[in-house]
Amino acid sequence: MGNSDESGGPAVRIENLDKYYGAFHALRNIDLSVGQGERIVVCGPSGSGKSTMIRCINRLEQHNGGRITVLGTELNDDVGN
């Protein structure tokens, strides 16, 4: 997969993201697309998963299902530093 600058795709794309803490389903089927240069605000009540989603994008937390793609690179266990 190429860089989003070349393909015109989104800078960040999240598809069907799931994150569990034990039996607790913290993120359920999250979809998000953020274009190059676009700024967004993630808002919601306490405990709604805002920080968890951002930690998954930053790879501070591993997600349990779905796909996260940043600049054309899918973030998974094979992504190096």
Coordinates of C-alpha atoms in Angstrom, one line a residue:
M1 CA 0.0 0.0 0.0
G2 CA 1.4 3.4 -0.9
N3 CA 1.7 6.7 0.9
S4 CA -1.6 8.6 1.1
D5 CA 0.0 11.6 -0.6
E6 CA 0.4 9.4 -3.7
S7 CA -3.0 7.7 -3.6
G8 CA -5.1 10.6 -2.3
G9 CA -6.4 8.5 0.5
P10 CA -7.0 9.5 4.1
A11 CA -4.1 10.2 6.5
V12 CA -5.8 8.1 9.2
R13 CA -8.4 5.4 8.5
I14 CA -10.0 3.2 11.2
E15 CA -12.3 0.4 10.2
N16 CA -14.3 -1.7 12.6
L17 CA -11.9 -1.0 15.5
D18 CA -12.5 -3.2 18.6
K19 CA -10.7 -3.0 22.0
Y20 CA -11.4 -5.1 25.0
Y21 CA -10.2 -4.9 28.6
G22 CA -11.0 -8.4 29.8
A23 CA -14.7 -8.8 29.2
F24 CA -15.3 -5.1 28.9
H25 CA -15.8 -4.0 25.3
A26 CA -14.2 -0.5 25.4
L27 CA -14.3 0.3 21.6
R28 CA -17.0 -1.4 19.5
N29 CA -16.8 -1.3 15.6
I30 CA -15.3 2.2 15.4
D31 CA -15.0 3.7 11.9
L32 CA -13.1 7.0 11.2
S33 CA -11.5 8.6 8.2
V34 CA -9.3 11.8 8.6
G35 CA -8.0 13.4 5.4
Q36 CA -4.5 14.9 4.9
G37 CA -4.4 18.3 6.7
E38 CA -7.8 17.8 8.3
R39 CA -8.3 18.6 12.0
I40 CA -10.9 16.9 14.0
V41 CA -12.2 17.0 17.6
V42 CA -13.0 13.7 19.4
C43 CA -15.5 14.5 22.1
G44 CA -17.8 12.5 24.4
P45 CA -18.6 11.8 28.0
S46 CA -16.1 10.4 30.4
G47 CA -15.5 6.7 29.8
S48 CA -16.7 6.7 26.2
G49 CA -13.4 5.6 24.7
K50 CA -11.8 8.8 23.4
S51 CA -8.4 8.3 25.0
T52 CA -8.4 4.6 24.3
M53 CA -9.0 5.2 20.6
I54 CA -6.1 7.7 20.5
R55 CA -3.8 5.3 22.4
C56 CA -4.6 2.6 19.8
I57 CA -3.8 5.0 16.9
N58 CA -0.5 5.9 18.6
R59 CA 0.2 2.2 19.3
L60 CA 0.4 2.7 23.1
E61 CA -2.4 0.1 23.2
Q62 CA -3.0 -2.9 20.9
H63 CA -6.4 -3.1 19.4
N64 CA -8.2 -6.5 19.4
G65 CA -10.0 -6.2 16.0
G66 CA -10.4 -4.1 13.0
R67 CA -7.8 -2.1 11.0
I68 CA -5.9 1.2 11.7
T69 CA -4.1 2.7 8.7
V70 CA -1.8 5.7 9.0
L71 CA -0.4 7.3 5.8
G72 CA -1.0 4.0 3.9
T73 CA 0.6 1.8 6.5
E74 CA -1.6 -0.6 8.4
L75 CA -0.7 -0.6 12.1
N76 CA -0.4 -4.2 13.4
D77 CA 2.1 -6.3 15.2
D78 CA 4.5 -6.3 12.2
V79 CA 5.0 -2.5 12.3
G80 CA 8.5 -1.6 13.5
N81 CA 9.7 1.6 15.2

